[in-house]
Every structure is written in structure tokens, then in C-alpha cells.
Short mmCIF file of C-alpha atoms in Angstrom, two decimals:
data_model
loop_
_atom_site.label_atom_id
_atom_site.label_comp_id
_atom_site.label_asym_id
_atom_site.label_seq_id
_atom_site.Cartn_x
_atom_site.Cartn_y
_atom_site.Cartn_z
CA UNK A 1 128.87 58.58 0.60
CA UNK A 2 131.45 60.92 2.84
CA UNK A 3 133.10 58.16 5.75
CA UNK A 4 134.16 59.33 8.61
CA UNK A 5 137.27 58.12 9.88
CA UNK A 6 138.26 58.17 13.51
CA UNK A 7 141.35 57.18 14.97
CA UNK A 8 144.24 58.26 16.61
CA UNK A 9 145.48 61.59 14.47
CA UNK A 10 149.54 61.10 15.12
CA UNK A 11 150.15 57.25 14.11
CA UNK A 12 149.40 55.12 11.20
CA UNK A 13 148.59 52.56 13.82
CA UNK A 14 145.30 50.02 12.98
CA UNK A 15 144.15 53.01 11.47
CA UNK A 16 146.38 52.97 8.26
CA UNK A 17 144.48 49.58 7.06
CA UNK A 18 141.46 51.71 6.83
CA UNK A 19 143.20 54.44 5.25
CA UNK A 20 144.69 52.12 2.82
CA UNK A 21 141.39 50.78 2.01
CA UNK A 22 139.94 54.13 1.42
CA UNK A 23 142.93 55.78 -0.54
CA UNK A 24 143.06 52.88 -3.10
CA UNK A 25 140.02 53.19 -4.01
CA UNK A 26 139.76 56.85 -4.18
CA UNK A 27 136.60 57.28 -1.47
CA UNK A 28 135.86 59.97 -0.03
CA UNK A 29 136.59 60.44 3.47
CA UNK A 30 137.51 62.60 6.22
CA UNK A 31 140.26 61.56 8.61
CA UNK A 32 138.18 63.89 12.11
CA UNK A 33 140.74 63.59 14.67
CA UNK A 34 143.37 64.93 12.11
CA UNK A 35 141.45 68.02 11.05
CA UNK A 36 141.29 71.29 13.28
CA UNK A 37 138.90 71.33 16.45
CA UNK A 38 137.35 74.28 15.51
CA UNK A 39 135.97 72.99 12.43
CA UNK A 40 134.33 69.64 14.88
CA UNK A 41 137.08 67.52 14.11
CA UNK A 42 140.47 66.60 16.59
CA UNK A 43 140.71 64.50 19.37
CA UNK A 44 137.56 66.10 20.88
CA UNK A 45 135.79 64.52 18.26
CA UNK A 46 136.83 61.23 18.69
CA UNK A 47 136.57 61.11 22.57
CA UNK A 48 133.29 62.21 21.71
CA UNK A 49 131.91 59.34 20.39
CA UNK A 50 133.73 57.38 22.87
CA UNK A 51 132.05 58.82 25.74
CA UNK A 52 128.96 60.33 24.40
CA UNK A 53 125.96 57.80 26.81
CA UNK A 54 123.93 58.25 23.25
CA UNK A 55 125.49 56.36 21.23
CA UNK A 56 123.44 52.90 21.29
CA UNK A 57 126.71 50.68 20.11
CA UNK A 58 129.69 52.52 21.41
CA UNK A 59 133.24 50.83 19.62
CA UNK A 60 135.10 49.61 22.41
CA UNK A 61 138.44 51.47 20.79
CA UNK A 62 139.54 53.40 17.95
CA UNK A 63 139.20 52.94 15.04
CA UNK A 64 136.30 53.65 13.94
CA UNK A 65 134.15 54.40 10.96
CA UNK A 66 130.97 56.74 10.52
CA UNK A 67 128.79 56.29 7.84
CA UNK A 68 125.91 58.19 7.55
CA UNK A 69 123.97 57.02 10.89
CA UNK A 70 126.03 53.79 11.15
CA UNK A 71 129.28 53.62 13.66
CA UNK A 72 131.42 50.36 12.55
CA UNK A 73 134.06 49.61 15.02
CA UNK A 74 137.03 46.92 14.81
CA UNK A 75 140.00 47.19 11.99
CA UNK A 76 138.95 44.04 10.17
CA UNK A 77 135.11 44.35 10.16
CA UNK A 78 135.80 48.04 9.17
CA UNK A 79 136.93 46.38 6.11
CA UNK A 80 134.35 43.68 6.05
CA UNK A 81 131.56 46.43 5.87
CA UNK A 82 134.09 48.69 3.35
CA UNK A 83 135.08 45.57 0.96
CA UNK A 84 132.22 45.37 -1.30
CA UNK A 85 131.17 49.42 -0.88
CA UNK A 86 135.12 50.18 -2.41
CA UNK A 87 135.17 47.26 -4.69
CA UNK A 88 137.79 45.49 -2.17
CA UNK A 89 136.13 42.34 -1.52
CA UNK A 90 134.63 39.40 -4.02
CA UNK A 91 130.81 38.58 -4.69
CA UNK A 92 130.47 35.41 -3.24
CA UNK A 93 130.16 35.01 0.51
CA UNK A 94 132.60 31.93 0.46
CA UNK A 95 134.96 34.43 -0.82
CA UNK A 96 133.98 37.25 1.24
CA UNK A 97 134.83 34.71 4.52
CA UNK A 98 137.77 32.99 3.07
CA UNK A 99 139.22 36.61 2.42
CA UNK A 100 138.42 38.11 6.23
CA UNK A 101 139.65 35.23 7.64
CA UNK A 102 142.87 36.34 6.24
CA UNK A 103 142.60 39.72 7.64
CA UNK A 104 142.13 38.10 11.21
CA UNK A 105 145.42 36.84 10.62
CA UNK A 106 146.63 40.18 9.87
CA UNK A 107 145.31 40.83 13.16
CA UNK A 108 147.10 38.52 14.34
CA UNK A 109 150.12 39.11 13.60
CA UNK A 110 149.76 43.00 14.16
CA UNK A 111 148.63 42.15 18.14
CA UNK A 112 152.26 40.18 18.28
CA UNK A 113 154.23 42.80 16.53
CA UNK A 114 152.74 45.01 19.16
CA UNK A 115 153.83 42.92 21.72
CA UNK A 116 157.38 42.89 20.64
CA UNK A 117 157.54 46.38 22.54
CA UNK A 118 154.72 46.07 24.91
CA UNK A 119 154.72 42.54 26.49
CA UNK A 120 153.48 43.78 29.96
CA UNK A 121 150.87 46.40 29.22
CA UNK A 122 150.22 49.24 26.70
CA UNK A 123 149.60 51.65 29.35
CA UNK A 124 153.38 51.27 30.84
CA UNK A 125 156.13 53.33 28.50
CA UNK A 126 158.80 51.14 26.63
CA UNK A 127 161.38 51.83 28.89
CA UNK A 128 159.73 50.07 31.99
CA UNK A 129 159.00 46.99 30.12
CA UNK A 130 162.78 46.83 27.71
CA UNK A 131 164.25 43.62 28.92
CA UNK A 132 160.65 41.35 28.93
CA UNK A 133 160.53 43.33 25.23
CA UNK A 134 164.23 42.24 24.33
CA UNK A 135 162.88 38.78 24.99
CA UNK A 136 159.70 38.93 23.49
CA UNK A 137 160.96 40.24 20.53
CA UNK A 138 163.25 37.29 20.36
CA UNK A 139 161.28 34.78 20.13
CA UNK A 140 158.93 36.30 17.76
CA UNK A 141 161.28 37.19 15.18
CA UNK A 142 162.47 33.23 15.62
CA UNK A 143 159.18 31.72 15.40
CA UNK A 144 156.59 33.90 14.68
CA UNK A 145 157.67 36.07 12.27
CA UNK A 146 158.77 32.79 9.78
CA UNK A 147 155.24 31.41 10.31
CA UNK A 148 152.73 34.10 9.61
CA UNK A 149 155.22 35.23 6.47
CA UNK A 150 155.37 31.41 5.56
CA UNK A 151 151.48 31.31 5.65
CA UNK A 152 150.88 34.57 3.26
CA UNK A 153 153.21 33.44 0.77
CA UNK A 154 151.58 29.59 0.82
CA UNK A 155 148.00 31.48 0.45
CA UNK A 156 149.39 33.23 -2.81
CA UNK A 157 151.01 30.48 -4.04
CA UNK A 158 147.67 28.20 -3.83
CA UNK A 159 145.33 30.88 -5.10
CA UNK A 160 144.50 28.94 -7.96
CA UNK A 161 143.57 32.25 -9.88
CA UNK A 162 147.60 32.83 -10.04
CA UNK A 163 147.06 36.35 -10.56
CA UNK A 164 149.23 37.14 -7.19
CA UNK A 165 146.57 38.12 -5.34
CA UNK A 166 145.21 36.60 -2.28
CA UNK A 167 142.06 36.12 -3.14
CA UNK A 168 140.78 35.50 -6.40
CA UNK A 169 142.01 37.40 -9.50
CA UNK A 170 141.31 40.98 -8.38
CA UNK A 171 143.18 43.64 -5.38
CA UNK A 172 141.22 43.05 -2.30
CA UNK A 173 141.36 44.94 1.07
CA UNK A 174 143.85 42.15 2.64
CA UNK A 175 146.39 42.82 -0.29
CA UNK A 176 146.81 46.06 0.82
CA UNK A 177 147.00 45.31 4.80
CA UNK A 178 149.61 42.74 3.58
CA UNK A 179 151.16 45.72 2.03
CA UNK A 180 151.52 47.98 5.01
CA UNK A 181 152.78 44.61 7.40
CA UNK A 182 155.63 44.59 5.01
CA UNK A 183 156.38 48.19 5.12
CA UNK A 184 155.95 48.25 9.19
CA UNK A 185 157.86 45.20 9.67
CA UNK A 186 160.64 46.80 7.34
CA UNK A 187 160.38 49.93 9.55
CA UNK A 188 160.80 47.80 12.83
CA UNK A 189 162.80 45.09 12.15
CA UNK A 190 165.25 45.68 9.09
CA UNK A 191 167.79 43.00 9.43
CA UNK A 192 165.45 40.49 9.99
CA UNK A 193 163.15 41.24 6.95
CA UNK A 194 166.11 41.69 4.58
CA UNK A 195 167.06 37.99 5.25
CA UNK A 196 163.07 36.92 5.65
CA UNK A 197 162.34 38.39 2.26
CA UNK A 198 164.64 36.11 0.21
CA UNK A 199 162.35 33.34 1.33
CA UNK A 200 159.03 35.00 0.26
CA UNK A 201 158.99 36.00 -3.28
CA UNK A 202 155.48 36.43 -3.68
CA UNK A 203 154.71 38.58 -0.86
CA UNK A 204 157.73 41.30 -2.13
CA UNK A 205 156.25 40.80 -5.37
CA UNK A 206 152.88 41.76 -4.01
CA UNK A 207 154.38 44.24 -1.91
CA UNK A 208 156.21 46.16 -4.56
CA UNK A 209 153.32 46.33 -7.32
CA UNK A 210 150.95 47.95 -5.04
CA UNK A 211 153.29 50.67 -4.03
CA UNK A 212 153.66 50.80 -7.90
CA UNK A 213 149.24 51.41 -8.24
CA UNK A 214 149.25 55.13 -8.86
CA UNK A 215 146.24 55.93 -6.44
CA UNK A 216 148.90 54.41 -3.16
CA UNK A 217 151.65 55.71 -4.38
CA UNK A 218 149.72 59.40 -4.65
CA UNK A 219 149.03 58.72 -0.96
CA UNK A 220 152.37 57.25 0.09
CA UNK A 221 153.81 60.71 -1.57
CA UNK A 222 151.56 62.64 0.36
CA UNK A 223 150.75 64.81 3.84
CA UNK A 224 148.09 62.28 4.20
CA UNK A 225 150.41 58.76 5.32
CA UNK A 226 151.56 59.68 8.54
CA UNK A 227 155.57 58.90 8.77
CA UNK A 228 156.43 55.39 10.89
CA UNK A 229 157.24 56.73 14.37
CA UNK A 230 158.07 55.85 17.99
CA UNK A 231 154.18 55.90 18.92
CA UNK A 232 152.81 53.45 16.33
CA UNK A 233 152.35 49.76 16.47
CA UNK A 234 155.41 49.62 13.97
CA UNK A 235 158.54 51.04 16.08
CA UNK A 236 162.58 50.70 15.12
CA UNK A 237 164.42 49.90 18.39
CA UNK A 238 167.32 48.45 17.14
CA UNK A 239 168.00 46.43 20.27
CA UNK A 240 165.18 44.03 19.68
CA UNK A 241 166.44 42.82 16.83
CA UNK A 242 169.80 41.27 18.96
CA UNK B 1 124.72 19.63 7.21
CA UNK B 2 126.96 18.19 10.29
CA UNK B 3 129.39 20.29 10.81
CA UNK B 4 132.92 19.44 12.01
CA UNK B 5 134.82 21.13 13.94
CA UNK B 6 138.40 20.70 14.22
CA UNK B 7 140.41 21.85 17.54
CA UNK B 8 142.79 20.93 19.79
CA UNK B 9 141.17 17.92 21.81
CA UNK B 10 142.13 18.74 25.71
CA UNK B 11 141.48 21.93 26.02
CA UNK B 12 138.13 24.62 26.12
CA UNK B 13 140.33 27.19 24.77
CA UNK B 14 138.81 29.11 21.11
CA UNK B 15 137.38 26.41 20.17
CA UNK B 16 134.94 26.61 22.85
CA UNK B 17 133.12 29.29 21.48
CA UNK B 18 132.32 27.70 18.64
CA UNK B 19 131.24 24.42 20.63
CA UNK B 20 128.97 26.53 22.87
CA UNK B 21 127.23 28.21 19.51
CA UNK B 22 126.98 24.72 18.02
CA UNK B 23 125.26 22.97 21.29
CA UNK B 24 122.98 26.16 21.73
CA UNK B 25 121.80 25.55 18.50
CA UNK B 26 121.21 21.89 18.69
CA UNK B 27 123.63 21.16 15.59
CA UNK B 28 124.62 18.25 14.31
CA UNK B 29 128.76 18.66 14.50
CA UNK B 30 131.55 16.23 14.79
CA UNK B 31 134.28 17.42 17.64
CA UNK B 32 137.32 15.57 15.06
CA UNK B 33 140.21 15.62 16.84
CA UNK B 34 138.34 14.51 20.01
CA UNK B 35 136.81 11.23 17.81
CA UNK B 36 139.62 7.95 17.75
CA UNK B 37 141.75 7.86 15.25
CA UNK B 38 140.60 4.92 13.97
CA UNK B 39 137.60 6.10 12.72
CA UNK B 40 139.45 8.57 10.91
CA UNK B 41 139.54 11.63 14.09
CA UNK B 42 142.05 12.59 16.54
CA UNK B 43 145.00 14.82 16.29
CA UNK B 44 146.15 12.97 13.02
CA UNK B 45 143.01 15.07 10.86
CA UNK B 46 143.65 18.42 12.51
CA UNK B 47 147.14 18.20 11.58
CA UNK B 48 146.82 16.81 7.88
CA UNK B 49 144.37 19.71 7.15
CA UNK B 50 146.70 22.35 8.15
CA UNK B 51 149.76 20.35 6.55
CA UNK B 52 147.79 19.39 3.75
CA UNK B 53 149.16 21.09 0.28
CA UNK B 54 146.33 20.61 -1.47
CA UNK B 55 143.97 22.88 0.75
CA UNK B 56 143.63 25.73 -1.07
CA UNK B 57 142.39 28.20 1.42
CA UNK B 58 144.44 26.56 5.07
CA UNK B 59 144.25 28.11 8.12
CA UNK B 60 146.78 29.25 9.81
CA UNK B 61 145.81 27.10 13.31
CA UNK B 62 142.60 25.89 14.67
CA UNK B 63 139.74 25.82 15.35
CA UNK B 64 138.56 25.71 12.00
CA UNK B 65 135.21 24.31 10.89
CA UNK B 66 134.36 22.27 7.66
CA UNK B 67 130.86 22.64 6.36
CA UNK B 68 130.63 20.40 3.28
CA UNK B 69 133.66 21.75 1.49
CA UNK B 70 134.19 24.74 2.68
CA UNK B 71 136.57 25.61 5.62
CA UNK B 72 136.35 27.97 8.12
CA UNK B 73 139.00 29.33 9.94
CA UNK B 74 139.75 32.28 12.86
CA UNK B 75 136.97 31.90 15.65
CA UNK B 76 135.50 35.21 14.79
CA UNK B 77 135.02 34.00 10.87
CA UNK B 78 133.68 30.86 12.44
CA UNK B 79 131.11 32.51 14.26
CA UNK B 80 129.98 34.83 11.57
CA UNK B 81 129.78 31.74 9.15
CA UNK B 82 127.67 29.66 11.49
CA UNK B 83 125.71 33.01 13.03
CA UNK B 84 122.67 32.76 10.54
CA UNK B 85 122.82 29.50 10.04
CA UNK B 86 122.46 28.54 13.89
CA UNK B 87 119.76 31.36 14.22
CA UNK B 88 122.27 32.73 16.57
CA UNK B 89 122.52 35.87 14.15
CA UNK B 90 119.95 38.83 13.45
CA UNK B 91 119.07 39.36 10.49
CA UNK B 92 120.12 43.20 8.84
CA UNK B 93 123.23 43.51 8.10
CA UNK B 94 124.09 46.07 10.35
CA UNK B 95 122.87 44.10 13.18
CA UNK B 96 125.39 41.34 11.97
CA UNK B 97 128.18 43.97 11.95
CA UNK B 98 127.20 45.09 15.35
CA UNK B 99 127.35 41.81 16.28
CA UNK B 100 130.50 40.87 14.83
CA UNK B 101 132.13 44.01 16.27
CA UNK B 102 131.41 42.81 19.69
CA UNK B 103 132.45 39.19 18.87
CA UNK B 104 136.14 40.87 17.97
CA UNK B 105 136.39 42.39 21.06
CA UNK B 106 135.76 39.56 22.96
CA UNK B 107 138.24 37.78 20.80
CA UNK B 108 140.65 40.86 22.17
CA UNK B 109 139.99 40.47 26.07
CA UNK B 110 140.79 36.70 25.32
CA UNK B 111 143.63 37.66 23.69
CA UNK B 112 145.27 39.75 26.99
CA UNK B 113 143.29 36.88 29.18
CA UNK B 114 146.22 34.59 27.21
CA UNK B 115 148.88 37.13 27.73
CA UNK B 116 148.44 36.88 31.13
CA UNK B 117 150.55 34.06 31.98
CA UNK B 118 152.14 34.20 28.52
CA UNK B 119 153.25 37.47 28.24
CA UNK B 120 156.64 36.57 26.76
CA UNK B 121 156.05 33.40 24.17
CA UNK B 122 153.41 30.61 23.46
CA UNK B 123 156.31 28.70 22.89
CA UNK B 124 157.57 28.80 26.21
CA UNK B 125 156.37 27.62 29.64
CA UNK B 126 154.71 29.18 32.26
CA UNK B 127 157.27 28.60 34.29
CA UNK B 128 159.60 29.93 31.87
CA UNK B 129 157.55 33.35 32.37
CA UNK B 130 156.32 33.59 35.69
CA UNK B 131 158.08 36.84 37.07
CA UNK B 132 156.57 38.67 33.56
CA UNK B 133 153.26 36.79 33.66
CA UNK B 134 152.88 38.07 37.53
CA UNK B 135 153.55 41.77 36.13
CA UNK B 136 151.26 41.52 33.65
CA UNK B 137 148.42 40.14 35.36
CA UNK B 138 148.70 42.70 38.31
CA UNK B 139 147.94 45.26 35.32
CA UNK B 140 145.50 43.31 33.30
CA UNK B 141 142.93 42.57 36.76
CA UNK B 142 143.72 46.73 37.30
CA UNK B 143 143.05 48.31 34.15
CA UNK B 144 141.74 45.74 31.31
CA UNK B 145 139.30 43.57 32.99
CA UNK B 146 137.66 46.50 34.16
CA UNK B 147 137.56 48.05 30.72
CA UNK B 148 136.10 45.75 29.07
CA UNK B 149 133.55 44.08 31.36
CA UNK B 150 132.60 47.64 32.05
CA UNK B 151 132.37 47.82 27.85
CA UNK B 152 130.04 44.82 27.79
CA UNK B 153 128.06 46.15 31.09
CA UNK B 154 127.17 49.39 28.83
CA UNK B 155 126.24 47.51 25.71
CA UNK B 156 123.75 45.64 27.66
CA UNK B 157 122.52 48.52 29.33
CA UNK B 158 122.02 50.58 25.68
CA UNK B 159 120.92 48.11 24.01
CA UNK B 160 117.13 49.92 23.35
CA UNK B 161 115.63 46.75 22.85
CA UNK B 162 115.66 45.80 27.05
CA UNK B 163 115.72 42.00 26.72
CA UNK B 164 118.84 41.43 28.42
CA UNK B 165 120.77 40.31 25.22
CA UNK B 166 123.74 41.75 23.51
CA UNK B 167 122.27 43.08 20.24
CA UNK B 168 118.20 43.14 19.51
CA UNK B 169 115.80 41.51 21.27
CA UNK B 170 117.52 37.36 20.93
CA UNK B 171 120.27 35.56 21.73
CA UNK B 172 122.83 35.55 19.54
CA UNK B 173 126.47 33.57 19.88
CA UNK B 174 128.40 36.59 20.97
CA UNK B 175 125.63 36.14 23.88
CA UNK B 176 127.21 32.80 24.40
CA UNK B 177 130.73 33.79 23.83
CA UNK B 178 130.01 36.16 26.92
CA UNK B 179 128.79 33.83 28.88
CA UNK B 180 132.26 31.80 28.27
CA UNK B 181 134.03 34.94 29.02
CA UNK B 182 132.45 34.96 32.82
CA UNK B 183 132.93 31.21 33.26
CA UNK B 184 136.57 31.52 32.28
CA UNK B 185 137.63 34.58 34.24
CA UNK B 186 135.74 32.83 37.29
CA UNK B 187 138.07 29.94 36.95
CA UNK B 188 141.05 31.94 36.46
CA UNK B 189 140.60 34.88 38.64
CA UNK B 190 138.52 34.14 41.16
CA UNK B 191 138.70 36.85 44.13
CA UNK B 192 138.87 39.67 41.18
CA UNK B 193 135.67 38.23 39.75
CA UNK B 194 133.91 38.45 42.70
CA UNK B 195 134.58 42.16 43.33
CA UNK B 196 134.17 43.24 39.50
CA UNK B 197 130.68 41.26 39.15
CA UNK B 198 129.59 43.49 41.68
CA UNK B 199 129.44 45.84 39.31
CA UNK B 200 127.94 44.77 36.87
CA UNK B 201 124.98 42.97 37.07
CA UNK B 202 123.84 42.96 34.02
CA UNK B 203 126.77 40.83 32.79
CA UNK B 204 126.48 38.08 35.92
CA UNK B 205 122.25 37.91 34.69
CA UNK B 206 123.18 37.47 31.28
CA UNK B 207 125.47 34.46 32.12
CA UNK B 208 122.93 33.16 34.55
CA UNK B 209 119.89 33.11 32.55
CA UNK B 210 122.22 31.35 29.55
CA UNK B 211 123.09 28.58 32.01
CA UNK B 212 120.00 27.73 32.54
CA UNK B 213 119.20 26.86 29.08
CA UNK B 214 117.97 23.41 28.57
CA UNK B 215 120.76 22.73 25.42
CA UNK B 216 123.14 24.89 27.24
CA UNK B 217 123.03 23.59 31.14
CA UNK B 218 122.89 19.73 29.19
CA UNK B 219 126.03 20.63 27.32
CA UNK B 220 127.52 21.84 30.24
CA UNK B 221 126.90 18.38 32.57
CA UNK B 222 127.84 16.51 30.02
CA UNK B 223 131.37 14.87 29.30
CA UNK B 224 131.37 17.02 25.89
CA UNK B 225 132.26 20.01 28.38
CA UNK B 226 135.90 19.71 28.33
CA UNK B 227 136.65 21.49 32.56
CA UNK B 228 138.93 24.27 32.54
CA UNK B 229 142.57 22.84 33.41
CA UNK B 230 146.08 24.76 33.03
CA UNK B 231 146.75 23.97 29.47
CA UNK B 232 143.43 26.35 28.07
CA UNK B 233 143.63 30.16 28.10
CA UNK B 234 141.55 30.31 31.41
CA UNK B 235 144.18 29.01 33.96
CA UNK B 236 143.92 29.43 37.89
CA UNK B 237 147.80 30.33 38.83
CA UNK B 238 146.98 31.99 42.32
CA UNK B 239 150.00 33.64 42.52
CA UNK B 240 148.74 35.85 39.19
CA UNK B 241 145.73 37.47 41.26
CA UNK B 242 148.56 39.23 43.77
#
């Protein structure tokens, strides 16, 4: 099976949990709105299926995966329909649940990391929403950020399995998203994670022996991961940090 | 099985979609944190499960839902849990999907419904917020609510099996979670309701035919209907609809 990937072709964005999903497990994909519009792919592509009055179940937003005749929309049940096709998820559907419940959370915290630079509305630039950012941000890296950490490294410190996973004994697809909120939030908010981290030994654990899994470190080498940049959910402005 | 679900007791807020599913389908479910704390309910058992350090799998805030002894967390999760069990779910798998997909996104428009008059902190007041909250709002009624009723409007309308439903030819819960959608925005947004049903009539049938129900429209006259106030993410600040 080829999947088609559609999102946005100049951020990691929501995207890059897909992409992390696919790379680790070596699938074969294409990424269409990053290859060249005269071979069908590019932005035309995507908008395509955005717009196109055929498709029965249009996603509401990228991203977006094709495969074969199916369109799945939505980051986290992307991965809830990927999981068991990549080997990502568990067998058992308590499992399955437990393990895209955490994703949600991912979500979660994702949507208020995104809000840390866009408290009034994505469709206004940065710069006409800095101070309601400046105290967004605030706040978030006070409260917020502690608590979702707080709650990853509880849920891999309970996983009875004590493998260092959070799920079970094996990599699953929320390992990996856990992977790239530590990266972005490193990206975005330096200080604060240096000083975060000490407190969260299992998560930097986690963290550092995925980058170590020679499949995501090939990609994280490679063309394919888009640098962290000034467009992505993940952005470095060093006044939000105090 | 009786279900029980655990939420915060004074308010409609996520929890409510989960209720509405629940008294659709006739369940047997205990509302916990609603029952006296003398018979072992009330605010003291939400908070022990989520402080609880023997809980395994904890969520990271309600609702969450325990079915025997399993627990549910994330509304979304909840839903997808309960979906087949309630016969509020089709069958194939990439109806489920579908449906789950949709479900997401109207966990995303409650999301920004939230941010309205908490743009800056859920820690905070509204009052603490109002000169952000008004900003945001003006933009949310302009360009968001549009969006995404007009999303819901057009999955209706594609939907090739004509029954008026969401996904295939029965009701499902994301049916319901619509219908809470339209009651909510009512309540907060009145005048901008009134002008965007207009539009989309599909959406305004849809939540008309549901209130009719017998299970729904008893639920709904009955002092298990917990009416919107300004603590729940539908609140009526008139000052936010400009």
C-alpha cells in the first residue's frame, strides 16, 4: 500500500506526527503537496481535495491521508487508522483506546502551544496579536506546560510493562508524537524546557532513544523533516518566554 | 453494564456529549460527581480517580467514563468506546473512522467556542480577559462559525445515503454531538445563530428532528439536563456578539 500524504508542504506542522508515523516504520508514502505540480502533486493537489464537490467525506482541514479509495482526515485518527497497518498500535482494543486517548492529549497540548502565538485568531499575523501572545504564553509555560509534561512522565512511570514506553512493551505511534512535542517545545521555548526537563527523566529518556532508532534518525538527517520555522505550530520568539 | 460517568457536576460542558449519547441510547449510567457524597459520588470520586496513584492508565481531566474496569478518557475516546456499544456507531470500520473524524472536528469548533471568552487562560477570569475575549469572538462569529457549520452543512448534503444523518443511513452520536453544537451556539450567540441557520438548513432539521426524540426531548425536560449557565463552554456574554 502507497499513502498519500497531504498537508501543508512548508511546515512540519500536525503533519510531522504523520510523517513520523510513516518514516519509523519505513511505509511507503508520498508527501503530494511537497512534490512538483506538474507531476499532480503541490498545493493544487491538496486544495483539490479540499474543494473538489465529489468527494463524499471531505476532511474539514489538512492533514490528510489517501489510501487507496479511502480519505482519513484528523492528526490523531490518521494514526488510529495507521497504528495497527505500521505496527504502531497494540492488539487489544483496550489498548488501542487507552493509547489514542493519549494522543488526544497530544492534541491537546499542541492546540495550546499554538495558542501561545495565536490567542486571537490564526488568520491574524503574530504581530497584531504580540502582547495577548506575551500573556498567553505566560501563563501556559506556568501552568500548562508543568501539567501535560507532569502527566506523560506519570503515564510512563505507571506503565506496568516498564519498558519506557507508553503503552505496553513495544514503540507505538504516541511515543513518537511525544518525541516531536519535545523537539518543538525545545525549538520554541528553550529556557523553559532546559529547567522542565530536569523534572521529567523519563520523557528525555524516551525522547533521546528514539532519535537514537536508525529509521528517525535517517529521516531527521534528511531533505525529508522540514527545518522548525516561523510558520509552524512550533515557533522561537524569544519574548514569550519573559 | 452501567456505566459511570465522571464530570464536573454544574456544568453541560464535554461531558454533555457523552450524557446526550448515553440518554439516546437508553443506558444505564451513573452521573458520579452529580450523586451525594455519601453514597460514595460527588466531587470527592472525580478527584480521587485523577489523584489516584494507583490508576494505571489516568486521565489527564474529565469527563472520563468507567465501564467495569476500564477507563475512558478524552470525549472523543469516550464516544468511540461507547459508539458500538450504544448502537450509536455503524458498523465498517471506515464508517467508524468517518465518524470519528467528524466527532474531532466538532471537538475543534468547541475548542475555539471555549476560546472565545478565554482566549488568554482557563485559569483566569472572564473578566480578567474581556478586551481579548471581545477580539476574538468578533473573528470567531466572522470566519470560524461559518467554516465549520458550512463544513457540517456539506457533509449532510453528500452524504449519498439522503436520510438526513451525518454518516449512513442512522443516527449516530456525532448526530447528537451536533445537535449540542446548535443548542450551545444558540445560547451563546444568539443574533449570529439566527442569520447563519439561514443557511443552512440542513443543520437546523437535523437538530430539530433529534429533539423530538422520545429519549432525547425526555432527557432534555428533565432535571438531568443541567441549563446552560456562564461557567460551561456555551456562555451568553452579549457584549462578545459586537
Amino acid at each position: 500500500m502507497r499513502y498519500e500524504l497531504y498537508y501543508w508542504p512548508q511546515i512540519q506542522g500536525r503533519g510531522e506526527f504523520v510523517r513520523l508515523a510513516l518514516e519509523e516504520a519505513g511505509a511507503d508514502y508520498l508527501d503530494v503537496a511537497r512534490l512538483p505540480e506538474k507531476g499532480g502533486g503541490g498545493m493544487r493537489a491538496l486544495l483539490r481535495f479540499l474543494e473538489d464537490r465529489r468527494v463524499d467525506r471531505p476532511a474539514f482541514a489538512p492533514p490528510f491521508l489517501r489510501a487507496g479509495s479511502r480519505i482519513v482526515g484528523q492528526t490523531a485518527n490518521i494514526l488510529l487508522f495507521l497504528g495497527p497497518r505500521l505496527r504502531l498500535a497494540p492488539r487489544a482494543e483496550a489498548d488501542r483506546l487507552w493509547l489514542h486517548q493519549l494522543q488526544l492529549t497530544v492534541a491537546d497540548l499542541v492546540e495550546e502551544v499554538h495558542g501561545t502565538h495565536h490567542p486571537i485568531a490564526g488568520s491574524l499575523y503574530y504581530d497584531d496579536q504580540r502582547p495577548e501572545a506575551k500573556r498567553r504564553a505566560a501563563l501556559f509555560l506556568e501552568e500548562r506546560l508543568p501539567k501535560f509534561l507532569g502527566y506523560f512522565e506519570r503515564v510512563l512511570e505507571r506503565n506496568p510493562r516498564r519498558g519506557g514506553w507508553l503503552v505496553g512493551a513495544r514503540l507505538t505511534y504516541a511515543d513518537l508524537s511525544l518525541f516531536q512535542v519535545v523537539e518543538g517545545l525545545r525549538y520554541a521555548f528553550p529556557r523553559s524546557l532546559a529547567r522542565v526537563e530536569r523534572k521529567h527523566p523519563r520523557l528525555v529518556e524516551l525522547h533521546d532513544r528514539l532519535a537514537a532508532r536508525p529509521n528517525l534518525a535517517a529521516y531527521l538527517a534528511s531533505g525529508r523533516r522540514i527545518p522548525f520555522n516561523q510558520d509552524g505550530i512550533f515557533r522561537h520568539y524569544p519574548e514569550l518566554e519573559g
